[in-house]
Every structure is written in C-alpha cells, then in structure tokens.
PDB file of C-alpha atoms and ligand atoms in Angstrom:
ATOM      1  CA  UNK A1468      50.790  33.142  95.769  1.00 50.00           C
ATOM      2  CA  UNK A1469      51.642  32.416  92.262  1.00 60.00           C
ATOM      3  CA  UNK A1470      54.796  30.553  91.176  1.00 85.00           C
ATOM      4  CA  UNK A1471      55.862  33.001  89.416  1.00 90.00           C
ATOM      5  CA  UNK A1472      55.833  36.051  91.859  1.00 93.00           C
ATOM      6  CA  UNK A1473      57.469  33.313  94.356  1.00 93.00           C
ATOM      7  CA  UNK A1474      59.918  32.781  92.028  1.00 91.00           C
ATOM      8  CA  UNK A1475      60.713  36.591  91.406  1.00 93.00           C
ATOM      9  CA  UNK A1476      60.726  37.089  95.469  1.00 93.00           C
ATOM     10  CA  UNK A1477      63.568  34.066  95.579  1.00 91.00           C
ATOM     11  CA  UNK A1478      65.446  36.024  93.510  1.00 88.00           C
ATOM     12  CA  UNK A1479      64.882  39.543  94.838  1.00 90.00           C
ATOM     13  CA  UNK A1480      66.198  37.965  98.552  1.00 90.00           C
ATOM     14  CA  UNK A1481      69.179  36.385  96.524  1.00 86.00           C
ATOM     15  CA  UNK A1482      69.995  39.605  94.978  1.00 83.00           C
ATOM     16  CA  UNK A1483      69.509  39.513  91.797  1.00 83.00           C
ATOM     17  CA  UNK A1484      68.408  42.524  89.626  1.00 80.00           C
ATOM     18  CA  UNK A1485      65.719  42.808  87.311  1.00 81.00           C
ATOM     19  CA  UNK A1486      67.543  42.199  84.630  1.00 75.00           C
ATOM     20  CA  UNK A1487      68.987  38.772  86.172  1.00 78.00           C
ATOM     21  CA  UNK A1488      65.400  37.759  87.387  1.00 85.00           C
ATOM     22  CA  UNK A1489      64.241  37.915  83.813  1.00 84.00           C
ATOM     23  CA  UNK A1490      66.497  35.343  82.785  1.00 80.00           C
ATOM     24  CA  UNK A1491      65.275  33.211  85.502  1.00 85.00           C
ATOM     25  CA  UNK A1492      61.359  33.823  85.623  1.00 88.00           C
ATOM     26  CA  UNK A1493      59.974  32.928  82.223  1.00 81.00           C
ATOM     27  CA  UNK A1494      56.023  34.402  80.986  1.00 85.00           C
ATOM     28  CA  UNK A1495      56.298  37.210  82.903  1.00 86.00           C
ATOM     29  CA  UNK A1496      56.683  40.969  82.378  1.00 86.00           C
ATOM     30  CA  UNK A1497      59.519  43.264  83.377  1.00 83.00           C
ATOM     31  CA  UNK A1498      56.490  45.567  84.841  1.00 85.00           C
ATOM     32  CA  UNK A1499      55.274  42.205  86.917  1.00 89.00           C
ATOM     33  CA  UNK A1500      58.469  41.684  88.373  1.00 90.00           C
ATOM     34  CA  UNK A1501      59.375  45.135  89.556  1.00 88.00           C
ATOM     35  CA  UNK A1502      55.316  45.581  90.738  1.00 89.00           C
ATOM     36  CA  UNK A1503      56.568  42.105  92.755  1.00 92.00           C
ATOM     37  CA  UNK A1504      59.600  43.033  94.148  1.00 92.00           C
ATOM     38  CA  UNK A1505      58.621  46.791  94.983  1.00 89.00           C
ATOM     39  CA  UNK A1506      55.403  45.373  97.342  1.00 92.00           C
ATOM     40  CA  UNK A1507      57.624  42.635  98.582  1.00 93.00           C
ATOM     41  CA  UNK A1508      60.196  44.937  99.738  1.00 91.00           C
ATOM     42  CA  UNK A1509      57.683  47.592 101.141  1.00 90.00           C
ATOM     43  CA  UNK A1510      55.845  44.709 103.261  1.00 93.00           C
ATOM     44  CA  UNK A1511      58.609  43.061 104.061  1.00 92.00           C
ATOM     45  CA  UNK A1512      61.470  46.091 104.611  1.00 88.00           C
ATOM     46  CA  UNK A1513      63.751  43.700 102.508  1.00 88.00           C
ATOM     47  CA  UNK A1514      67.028  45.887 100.981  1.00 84.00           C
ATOM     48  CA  UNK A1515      68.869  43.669  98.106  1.00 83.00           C
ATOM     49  CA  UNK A1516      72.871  44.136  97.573  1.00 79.00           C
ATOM     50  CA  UNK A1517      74.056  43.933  94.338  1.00 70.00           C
ATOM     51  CA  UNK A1518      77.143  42.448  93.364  1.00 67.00           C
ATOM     52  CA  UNK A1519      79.149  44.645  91.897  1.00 71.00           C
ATOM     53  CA  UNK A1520      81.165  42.557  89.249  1.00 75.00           C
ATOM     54  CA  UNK A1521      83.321  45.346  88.335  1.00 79.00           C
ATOM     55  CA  UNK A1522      84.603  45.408  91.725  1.00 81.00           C
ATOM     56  CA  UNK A1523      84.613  42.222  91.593  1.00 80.00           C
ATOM     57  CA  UNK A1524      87.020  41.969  88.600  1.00 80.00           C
ATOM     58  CA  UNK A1525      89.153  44.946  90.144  1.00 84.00           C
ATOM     59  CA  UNK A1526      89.615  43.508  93.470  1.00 83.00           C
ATOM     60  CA  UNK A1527      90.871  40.185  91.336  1.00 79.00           C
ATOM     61  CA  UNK A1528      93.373  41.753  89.062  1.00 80.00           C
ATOM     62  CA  UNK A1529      94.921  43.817  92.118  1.00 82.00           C
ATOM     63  CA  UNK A1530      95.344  40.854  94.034  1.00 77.00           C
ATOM     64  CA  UNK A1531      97.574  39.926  91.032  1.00 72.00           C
ATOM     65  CA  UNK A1532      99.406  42.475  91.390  1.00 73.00           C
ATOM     66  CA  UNK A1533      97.949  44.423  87.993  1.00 76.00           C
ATOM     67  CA  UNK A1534      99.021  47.918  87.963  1.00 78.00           C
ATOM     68  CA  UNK A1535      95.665  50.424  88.797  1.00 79.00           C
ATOM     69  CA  UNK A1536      96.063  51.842  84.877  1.00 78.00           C
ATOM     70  CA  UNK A1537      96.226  48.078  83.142  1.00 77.00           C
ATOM     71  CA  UNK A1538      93.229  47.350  85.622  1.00 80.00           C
ATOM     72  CA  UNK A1539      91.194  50.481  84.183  1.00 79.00           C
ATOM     73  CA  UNK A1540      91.816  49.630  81.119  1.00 76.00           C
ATOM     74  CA  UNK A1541      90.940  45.746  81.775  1.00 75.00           C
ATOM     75  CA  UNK A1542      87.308  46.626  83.532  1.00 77.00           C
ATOM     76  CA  UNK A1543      86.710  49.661  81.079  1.00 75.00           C
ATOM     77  CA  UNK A1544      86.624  52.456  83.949  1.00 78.00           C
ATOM     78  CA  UNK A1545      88.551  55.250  85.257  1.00 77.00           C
ATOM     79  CA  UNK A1546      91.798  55.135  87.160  1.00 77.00           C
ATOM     80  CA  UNK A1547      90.429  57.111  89.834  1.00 74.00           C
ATOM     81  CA  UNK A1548      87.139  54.328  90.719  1.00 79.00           C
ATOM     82  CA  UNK A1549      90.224  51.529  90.351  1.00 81.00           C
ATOM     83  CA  UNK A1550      92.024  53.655  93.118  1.00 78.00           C
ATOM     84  CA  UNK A1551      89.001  53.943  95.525  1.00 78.00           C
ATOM     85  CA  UNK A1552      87.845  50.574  95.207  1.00 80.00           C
ATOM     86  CA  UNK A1553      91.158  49.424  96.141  1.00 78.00           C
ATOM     87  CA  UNK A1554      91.302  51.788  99.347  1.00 72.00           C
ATOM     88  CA  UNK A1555      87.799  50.850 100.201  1.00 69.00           C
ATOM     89  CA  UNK A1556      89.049  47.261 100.247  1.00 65.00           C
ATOM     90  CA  UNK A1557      92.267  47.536 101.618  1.00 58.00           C
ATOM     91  CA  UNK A1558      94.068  50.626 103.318  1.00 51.00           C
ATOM     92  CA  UNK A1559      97.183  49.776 102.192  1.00 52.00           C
ATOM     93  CA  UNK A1560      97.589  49.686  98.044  1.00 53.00           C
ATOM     94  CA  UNK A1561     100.169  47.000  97.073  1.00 58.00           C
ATOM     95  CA  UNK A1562     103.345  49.333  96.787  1.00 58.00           C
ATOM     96  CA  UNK A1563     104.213  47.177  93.361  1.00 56.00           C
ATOM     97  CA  UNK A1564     101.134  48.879  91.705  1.00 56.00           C
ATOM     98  CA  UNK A1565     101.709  52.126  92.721  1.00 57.00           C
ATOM     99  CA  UNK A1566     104.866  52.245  91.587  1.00 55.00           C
ATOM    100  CA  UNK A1567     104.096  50.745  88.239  1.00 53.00           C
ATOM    101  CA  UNK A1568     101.733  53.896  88.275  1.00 54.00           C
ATOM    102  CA  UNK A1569     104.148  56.341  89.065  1.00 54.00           C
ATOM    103  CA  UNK A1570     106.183  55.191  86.641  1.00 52.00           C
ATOM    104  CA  UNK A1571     103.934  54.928  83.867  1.00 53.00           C
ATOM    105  CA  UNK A1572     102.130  58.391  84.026  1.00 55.00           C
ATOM    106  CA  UNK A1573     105.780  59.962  84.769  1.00 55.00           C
ATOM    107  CA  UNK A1574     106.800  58.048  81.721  1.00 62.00           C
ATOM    108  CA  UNK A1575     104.630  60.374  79.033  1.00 78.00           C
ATOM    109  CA  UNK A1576     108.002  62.187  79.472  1.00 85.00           C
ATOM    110  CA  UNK A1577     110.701  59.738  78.926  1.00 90.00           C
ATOM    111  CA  UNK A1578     112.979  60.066  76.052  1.00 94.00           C
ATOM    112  CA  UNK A1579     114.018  57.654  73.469  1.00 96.00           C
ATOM    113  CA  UNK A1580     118.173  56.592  73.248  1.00 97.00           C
ATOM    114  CA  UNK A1581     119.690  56.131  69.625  1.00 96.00           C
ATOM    115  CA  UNK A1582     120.035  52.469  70.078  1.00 97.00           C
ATOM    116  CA  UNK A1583     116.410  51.917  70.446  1.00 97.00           C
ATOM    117  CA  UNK A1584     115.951  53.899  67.442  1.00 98.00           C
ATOM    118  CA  UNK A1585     118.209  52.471  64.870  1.00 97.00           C
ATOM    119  CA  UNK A1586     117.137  49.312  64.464  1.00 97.00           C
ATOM    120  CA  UNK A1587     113.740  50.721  63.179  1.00 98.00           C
ATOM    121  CA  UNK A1588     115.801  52.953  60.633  1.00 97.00           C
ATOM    122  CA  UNK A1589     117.035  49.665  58.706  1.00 97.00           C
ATOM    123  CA  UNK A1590     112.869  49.445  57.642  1.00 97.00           C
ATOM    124  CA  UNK A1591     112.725  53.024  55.878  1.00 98.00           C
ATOM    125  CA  UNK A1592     113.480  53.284  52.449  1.00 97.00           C
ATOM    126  CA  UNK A1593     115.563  56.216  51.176  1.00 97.00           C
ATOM    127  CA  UNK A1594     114.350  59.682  50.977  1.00 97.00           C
ATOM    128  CA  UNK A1595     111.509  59.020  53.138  1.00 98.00           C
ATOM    129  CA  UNK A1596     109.245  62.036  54.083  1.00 98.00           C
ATOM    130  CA  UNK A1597     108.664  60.927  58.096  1.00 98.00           C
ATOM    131  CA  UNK A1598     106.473  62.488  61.074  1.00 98.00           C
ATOM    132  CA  UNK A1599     107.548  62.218  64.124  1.00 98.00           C
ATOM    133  CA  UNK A1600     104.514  63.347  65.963  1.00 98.00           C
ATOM    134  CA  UNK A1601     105.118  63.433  69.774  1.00 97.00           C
ATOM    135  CA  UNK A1602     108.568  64.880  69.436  1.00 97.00           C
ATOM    136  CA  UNK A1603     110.568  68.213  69.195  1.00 96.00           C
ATOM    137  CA  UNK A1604     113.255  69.586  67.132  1.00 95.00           C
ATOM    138  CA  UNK A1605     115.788  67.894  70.030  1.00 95.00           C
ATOM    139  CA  UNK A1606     114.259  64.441  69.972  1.00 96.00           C
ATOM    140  CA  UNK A1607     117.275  61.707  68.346  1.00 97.00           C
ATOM    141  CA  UNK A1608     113.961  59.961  66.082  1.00 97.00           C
ATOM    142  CA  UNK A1609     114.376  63.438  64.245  1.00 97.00           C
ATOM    143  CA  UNK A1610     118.036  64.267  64.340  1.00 96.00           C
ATOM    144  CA  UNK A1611     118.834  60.526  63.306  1.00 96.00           C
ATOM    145  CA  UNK A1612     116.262  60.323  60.498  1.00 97.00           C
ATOM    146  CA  UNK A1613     117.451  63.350  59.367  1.00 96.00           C
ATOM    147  CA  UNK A1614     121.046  62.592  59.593  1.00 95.00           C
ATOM    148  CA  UNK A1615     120.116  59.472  57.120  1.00 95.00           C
ATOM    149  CA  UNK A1616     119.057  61.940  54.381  1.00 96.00           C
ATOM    150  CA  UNK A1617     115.135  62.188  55.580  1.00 97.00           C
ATOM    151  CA  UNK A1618     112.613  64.351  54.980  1.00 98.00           C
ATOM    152  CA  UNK A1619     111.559  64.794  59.126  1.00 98.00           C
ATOM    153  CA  UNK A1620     108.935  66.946  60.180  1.00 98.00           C
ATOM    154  CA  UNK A1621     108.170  67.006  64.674  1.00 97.00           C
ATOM    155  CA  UNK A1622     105.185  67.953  65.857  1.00 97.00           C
ATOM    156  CA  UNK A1623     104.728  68.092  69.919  1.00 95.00           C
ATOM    157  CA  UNK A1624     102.262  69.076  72.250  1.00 90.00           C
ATOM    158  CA  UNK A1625     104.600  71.504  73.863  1.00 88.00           C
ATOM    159  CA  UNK A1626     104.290  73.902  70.461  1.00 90.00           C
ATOM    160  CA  UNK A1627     100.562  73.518  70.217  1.00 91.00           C
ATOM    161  CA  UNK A1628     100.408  70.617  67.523  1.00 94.00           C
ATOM    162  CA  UNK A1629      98.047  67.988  69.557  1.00 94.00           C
ATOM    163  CA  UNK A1630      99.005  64.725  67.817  1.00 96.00           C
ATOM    164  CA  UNK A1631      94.882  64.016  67.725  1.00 94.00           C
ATOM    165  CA  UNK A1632      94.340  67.798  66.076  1.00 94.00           C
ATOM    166  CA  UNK A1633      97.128  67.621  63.716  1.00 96.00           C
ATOM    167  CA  UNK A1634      97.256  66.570  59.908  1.00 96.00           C
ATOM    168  CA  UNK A1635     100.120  64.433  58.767  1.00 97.00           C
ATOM    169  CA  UNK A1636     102.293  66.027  56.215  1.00 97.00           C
ATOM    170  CA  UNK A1637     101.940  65.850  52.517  1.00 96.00           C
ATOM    171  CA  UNK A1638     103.128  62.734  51.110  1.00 97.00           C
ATOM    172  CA  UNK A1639     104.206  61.363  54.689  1.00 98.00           C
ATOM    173  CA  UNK A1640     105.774  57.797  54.370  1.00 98.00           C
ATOM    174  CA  UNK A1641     105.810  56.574  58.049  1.00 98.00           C
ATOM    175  CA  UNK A1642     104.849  57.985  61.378  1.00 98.00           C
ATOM    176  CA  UNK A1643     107.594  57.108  63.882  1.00 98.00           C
ATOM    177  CA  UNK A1644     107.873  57.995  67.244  1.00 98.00           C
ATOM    178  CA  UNK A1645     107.853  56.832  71.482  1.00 97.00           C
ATOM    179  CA  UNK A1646     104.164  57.739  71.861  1.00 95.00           C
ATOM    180  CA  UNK A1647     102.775  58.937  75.565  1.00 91.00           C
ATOM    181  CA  UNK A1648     102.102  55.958  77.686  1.00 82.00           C
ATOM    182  CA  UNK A1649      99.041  57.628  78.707  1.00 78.00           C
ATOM    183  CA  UNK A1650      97.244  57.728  75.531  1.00 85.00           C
ATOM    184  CA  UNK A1651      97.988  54.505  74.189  1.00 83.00           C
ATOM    185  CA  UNK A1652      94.986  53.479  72.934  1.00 82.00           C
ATOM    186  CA  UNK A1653      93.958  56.663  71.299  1.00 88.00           C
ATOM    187  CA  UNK A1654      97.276  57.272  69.724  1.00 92.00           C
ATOM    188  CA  UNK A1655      96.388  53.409  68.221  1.00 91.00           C
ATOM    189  CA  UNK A1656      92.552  54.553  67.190  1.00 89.00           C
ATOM    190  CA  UNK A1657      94.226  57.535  65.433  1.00 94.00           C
ATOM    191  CA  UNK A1658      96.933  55.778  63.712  1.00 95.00           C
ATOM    192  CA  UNK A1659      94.834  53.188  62.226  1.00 93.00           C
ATOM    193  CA  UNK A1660      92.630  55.393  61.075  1.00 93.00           C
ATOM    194  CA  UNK A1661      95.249  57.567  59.320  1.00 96.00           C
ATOM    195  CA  UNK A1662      96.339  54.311  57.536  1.00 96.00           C
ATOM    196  CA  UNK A1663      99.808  55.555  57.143  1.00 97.00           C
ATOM    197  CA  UNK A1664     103.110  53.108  58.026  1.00 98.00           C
ATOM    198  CA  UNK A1665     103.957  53.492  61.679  1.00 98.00           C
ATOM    199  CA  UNK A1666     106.163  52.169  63.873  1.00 98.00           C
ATOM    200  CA  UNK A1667     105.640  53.277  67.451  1.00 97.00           C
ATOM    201  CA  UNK A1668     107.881  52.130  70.882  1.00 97.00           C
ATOM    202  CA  UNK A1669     105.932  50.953  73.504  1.00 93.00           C
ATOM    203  CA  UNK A1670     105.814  49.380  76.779  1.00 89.00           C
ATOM    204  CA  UNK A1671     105.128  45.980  75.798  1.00 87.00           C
ATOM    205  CA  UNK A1672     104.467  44.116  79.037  1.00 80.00           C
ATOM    206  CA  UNK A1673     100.749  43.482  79.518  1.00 75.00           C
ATOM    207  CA  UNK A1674      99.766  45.360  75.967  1.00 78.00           C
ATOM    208  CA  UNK A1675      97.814  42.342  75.052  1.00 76.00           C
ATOM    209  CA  UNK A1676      96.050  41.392  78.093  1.00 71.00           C
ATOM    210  CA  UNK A1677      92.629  43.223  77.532  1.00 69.00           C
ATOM    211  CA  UNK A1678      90.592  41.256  74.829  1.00 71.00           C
ATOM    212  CA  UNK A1679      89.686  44.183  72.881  1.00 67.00           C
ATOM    213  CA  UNK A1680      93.170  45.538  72.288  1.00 71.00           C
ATOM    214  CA  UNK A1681      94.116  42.176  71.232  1.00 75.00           C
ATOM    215  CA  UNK A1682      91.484  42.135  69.140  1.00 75.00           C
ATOM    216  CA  UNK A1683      92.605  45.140  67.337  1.00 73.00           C
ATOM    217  CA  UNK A1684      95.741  44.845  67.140  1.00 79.00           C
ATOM    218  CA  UNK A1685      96.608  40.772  66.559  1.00 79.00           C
ATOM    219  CA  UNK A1686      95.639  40.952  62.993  1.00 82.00           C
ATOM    220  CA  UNK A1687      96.615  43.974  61.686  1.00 88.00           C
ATOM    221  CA  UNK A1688     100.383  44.532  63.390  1.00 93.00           C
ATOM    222  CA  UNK A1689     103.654  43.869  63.171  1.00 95.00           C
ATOM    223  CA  UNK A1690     106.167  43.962  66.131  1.00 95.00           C
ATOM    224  CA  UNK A1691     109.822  44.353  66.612  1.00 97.00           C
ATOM    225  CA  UNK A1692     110.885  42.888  69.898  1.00 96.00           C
ATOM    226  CA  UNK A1693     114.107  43.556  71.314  1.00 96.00           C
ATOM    227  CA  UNK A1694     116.584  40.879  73.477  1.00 91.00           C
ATOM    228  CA  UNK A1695     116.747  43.623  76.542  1.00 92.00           C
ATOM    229  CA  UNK A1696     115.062  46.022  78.123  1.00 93.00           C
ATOM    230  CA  UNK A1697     115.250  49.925  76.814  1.00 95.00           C
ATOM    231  CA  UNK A1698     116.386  52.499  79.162  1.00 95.00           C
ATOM    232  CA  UNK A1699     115.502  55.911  78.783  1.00 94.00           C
ATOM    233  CA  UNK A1700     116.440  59.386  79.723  1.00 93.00           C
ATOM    234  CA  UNK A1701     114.280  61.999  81.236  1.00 89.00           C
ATOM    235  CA  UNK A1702     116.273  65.722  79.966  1.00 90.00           C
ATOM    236  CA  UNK A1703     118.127  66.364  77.194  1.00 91.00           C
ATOM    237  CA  UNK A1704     120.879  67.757  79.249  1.00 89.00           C
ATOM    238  CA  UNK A1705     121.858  64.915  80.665  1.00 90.00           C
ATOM    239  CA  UNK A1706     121.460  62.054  77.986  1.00 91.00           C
ATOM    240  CA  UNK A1707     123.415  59.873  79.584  1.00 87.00           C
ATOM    241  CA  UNK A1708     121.603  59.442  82.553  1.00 89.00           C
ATOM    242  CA  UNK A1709     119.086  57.031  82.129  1.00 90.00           C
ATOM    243  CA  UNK A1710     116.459  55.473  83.901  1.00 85.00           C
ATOM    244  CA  UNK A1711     115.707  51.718  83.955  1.00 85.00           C
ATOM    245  CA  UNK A1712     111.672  50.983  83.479  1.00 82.00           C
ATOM    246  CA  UNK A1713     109.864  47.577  85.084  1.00 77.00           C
ATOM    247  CA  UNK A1714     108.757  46.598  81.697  1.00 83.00           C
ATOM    248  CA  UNK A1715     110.118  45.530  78.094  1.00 90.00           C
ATOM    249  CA  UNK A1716     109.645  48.450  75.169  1.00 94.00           C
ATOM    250  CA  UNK A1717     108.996  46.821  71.500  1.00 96.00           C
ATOM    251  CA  UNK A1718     107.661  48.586  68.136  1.00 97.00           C
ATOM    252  CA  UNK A1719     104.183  48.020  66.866  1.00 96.00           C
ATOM    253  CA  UNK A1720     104.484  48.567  63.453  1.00 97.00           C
ATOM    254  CA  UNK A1721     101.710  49.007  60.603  1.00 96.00           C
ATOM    255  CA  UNK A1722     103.105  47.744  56.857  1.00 96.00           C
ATOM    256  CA  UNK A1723     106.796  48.495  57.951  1.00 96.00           C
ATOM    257  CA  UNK A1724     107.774  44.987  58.732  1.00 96.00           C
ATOM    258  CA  UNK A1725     108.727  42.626  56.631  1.00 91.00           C
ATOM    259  CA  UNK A1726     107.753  39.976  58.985  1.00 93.00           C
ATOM    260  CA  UNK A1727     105.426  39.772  61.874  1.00 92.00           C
ATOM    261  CA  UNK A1728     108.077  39.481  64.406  1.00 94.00           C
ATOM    262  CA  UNK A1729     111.468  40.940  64.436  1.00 97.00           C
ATOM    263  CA  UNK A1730     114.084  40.384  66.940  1.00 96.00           C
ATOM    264  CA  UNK A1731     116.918  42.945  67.180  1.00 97.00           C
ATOM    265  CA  UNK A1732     119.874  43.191  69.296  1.00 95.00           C
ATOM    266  CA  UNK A1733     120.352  46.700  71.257  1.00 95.00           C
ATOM    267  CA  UNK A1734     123.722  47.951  71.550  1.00 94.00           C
ATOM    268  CA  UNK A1735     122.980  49.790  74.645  1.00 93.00           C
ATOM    269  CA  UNK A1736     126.751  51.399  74.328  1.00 91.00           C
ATOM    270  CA  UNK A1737     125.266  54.112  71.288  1.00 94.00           C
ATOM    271  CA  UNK A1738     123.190  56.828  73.613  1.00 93.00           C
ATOM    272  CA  UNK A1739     123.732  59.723  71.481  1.00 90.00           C
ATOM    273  CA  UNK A1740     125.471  60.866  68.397  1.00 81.00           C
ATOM    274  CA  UNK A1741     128.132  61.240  70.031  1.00 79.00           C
ATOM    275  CA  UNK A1742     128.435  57.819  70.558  1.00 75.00           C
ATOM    276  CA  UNK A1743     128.520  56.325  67.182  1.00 72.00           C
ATOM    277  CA  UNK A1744     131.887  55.197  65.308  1.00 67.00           C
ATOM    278  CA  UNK A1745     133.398  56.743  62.573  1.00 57.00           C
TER     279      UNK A1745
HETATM  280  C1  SAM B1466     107.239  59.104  75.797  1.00 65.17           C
HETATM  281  S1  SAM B1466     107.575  60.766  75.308  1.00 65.17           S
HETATM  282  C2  SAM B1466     108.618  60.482  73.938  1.00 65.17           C
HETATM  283  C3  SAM B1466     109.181  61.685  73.331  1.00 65.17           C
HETATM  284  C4  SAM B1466     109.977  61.434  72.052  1.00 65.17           C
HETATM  285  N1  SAM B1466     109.088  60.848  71.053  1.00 65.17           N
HETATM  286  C5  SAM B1466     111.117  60.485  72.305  1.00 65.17           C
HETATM  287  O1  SAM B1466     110.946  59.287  72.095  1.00 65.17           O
HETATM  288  O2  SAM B1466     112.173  60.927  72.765  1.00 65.17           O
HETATM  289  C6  SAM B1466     106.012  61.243  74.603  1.00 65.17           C
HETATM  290  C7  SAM B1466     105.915  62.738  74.333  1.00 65.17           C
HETATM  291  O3  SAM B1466     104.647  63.033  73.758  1.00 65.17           O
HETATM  292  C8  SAM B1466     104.205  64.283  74.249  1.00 65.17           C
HETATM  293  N2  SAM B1466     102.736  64.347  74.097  1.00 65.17           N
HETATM  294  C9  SAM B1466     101.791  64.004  75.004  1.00 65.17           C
HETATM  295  N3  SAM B1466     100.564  64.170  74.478  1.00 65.17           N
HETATM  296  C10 SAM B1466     100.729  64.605  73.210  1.00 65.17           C
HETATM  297  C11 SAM B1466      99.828  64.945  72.162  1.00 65.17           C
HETATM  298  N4  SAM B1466      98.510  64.853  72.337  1.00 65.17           N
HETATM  299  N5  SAM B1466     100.329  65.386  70.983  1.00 65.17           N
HETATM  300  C12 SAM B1466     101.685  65.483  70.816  1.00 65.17           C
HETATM  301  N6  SAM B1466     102.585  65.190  71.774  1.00 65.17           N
HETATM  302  C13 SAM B1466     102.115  64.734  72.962  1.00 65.17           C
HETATM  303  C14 SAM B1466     104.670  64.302  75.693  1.00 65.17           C
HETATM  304  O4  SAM B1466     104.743  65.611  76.202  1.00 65.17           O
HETATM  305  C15 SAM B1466     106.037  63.612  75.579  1.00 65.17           C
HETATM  306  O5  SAM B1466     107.082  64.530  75.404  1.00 65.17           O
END
C-alpha cells in the first residue's frame, strides 16, 4: 500500500472531506483520493461523519444566549436551519432567545416617540427636502420635520412604495427614519448605495458583532448614542402606551454627524406633540 493512499484512508476514517484531505496528502490528485476513499469504503463498509461547523458555530452562540436572528446572521444562514438545529439539539429553546425573537420580528411595527426623534432634528439644516421612507403620513419623523419648516415626503410599504423599489425624491437632503428590524442589512446595502445623508434608529445591541457588518459599517458611519433606552409605541391611537424593548436604539448616520459619536440626553417626558412646551 502506498503512503499516500494510507495517508488518504487515515483521513477518510477521521472524517475529513476531500477537500480537508488535500491539505493533508501532498502529490496527489483530487481524482486519486476520491478513487481511494470510494474502494476503501466499498471494501471496508466504512461511512465518514462530517462535522458540520455551522452547527457547530450555532450550537456555540445559542449556548450564549444569542438570539436565533443575530445567530443567522452570524453563520450566514436562514432563521429557520438556526431554529431546527437548535430543536435537534435541545427540545427546549432557551426562552431568552425566543423572546428576543418575538420581539424583534414584532418590532418591524414599532413606532418612533418625539423624544427619540428630536435630537436628530438639531443635525438638519433649514429648509431641508427629507424622505422618510418606512413611514406614513401619521408617523411624528414626518409631522415633526414638517412642523420645523421641512420639505417631508413618506413613503411606506402599506401604500405600495417598497423602500428597495422606490426612488428618493428630487433634490432629497437626508433619509431619516426607524427602519424594519427585519431588513437591516438591506435597508444598509440600499442606503449606501444611494449615497444620500441618513440617519436611521436602530437596535444597537449586538449590531457590530458579525465581522462583515463591522466591516461595512466602522469606517464609513457615524452614530448617535443615547444615555437610556427608547421605548416605543405599537398604534397610533394610543401613543402613550409604550412598550419597553431588551435592547438600546442609537442612529447610524451617513455625513450627518459632526462627530463620530454623539451622546444625547432623551427627555422621555415629550411622547407626542402634545407634549411639548409652549
Ligand atoms: C420600525 S417601523 C417604524 C415606522 C416609522 N418609521 C416610525 O419610526 O414610527 C418600520 C416600518 O417600515 C415598514 N416597512 C417594512 N418593510 C418596508 C419596505 N420594504 N418599504 C417601506 N416600508 C417598509 C413596516 O411596515 C413598519 O411600519
């Protein structure tokens, strides 16, 4: 037997893949090695497992309590294979993640307060022409921008304008909104690409945890981070009541700042119009 198909059988019964026993077994042929390992396991009725590192790396980040949606977008995969990996593993999914989940894909339909939006407002020069993409004519970004002497035009899924189908306005100065949590990273892709100021409110906690969002984003952004945590409301009949999320929000801004980091003070008392002084 030669070395090297000895050498490619060691690695078959530790199992490795192809791929991995080409690393290993040098002056010898990717056709060699599977003509090896194919008579080896016919002779010998040898099955190899594979390690799946993906599961690997999902099983890891649950046991640290990631939520399922962070993990997909960690290990590059759908929410639904983070989900059955999980319940393969373990009946019972860690009832921290889910309800991060909930939370987060309920959360495409939270509503921003006027406190969260006013201290963005300070960074908009006068007479600004502004798109608020992922809001209607009720959403506060609007009425407050236009109650500062604004130019606003909404756009919203809900009337058929699909933020990634729809062409900023002439002239448009900034792009402003609370995006859907669900579509982060596309909304991102889009916005860069658009090369337009923006300033968007986002769940900060974990947004810089996969490599390749940190990649895009450490150079190019600036952020506006607040001292506590927003709250938001879920119907515009009942502004008032609002609901109290497991993470901190922040703006990512795109040549808005004049700094790269901004700290702001919320004064969690202004809700709604009705709530500012005289
Ligand atoms: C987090 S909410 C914020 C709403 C509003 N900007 C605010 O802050 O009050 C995001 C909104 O974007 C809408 N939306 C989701 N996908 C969209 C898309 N592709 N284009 C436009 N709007 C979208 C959702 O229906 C939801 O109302």
């Amino acid at each position: 037997m030669s070395s090297n198909r000895q050498k490619i059988i060691d690695c078959l019964k530790n199992n490795m893949t192809v791929e991995e026993t080409l690393q290993i077994v040098k002056d010898t042929s990717i056709g060699y090695i599977y003509k090896t390992r194919s008579e080896y396991m016919k002779a010998s009725k040898f099955k190899p497992v594979y390690k799946n590192k993906k599961k690997e790396k999902i099983l890891l980040l649950y046991k640290n309590k990631v939520s399922a949606k962070n993990i997909a977008t960690e290990v590059d995969c759908s929410i639904q294979y983070v989900y059955r990996i999980i319940k393969n593993e373990n009946d019972k999914a860690n009832p921290r993640m889910l309800l991060m989940d909930k939370i987060c894909s309920e959360q495409d339909e939270y509503y921003t307060p006027l406190y969260a939006i006013i201290p963005i407002s300070q960074y908009i020069n006068p007479n600004s022409i502004i798109w608020c993409p992922f809001d209607t004519e009720q959403s506060l970004y609007v009425r407050y921008f236009r109650s500062l002497g604004h130019t606003v035009i909404s756009t919203h899924i809900h009337t058929g304008q699909d933020f990634f189908k729809t062409s900023p306005p002439q002239n448009c100065d900034y792009i402003i909104s609370n995006p859907p949590y669900s579509q982060k990273e596309r909304v991102f892709e889009r916005l860069f690409e658009l090369d337009i100021p923006f300033a968007m409110l986002v769940n900060t906690t974990g947004l810089f945890s996969a490599k390749s969002r940190f990649e895009i984003l450490k150079d190019k952004i600036e952020m506006m981070v607040f001292q506590s945590r927003v709250q938001y409301f879920t119907n515009y009949n009942n502004i008032t009541n609002l609901k109290n999320p497991p993470f901190s929000s922040g703006y990512i801004c795109y040549n808005m700042l004049d700094k790269k980091l901004d700290f702001e003070e919320l004064d969690r008392k202004l809700i709604d119009f009705s709530d500012i002084p005289v």
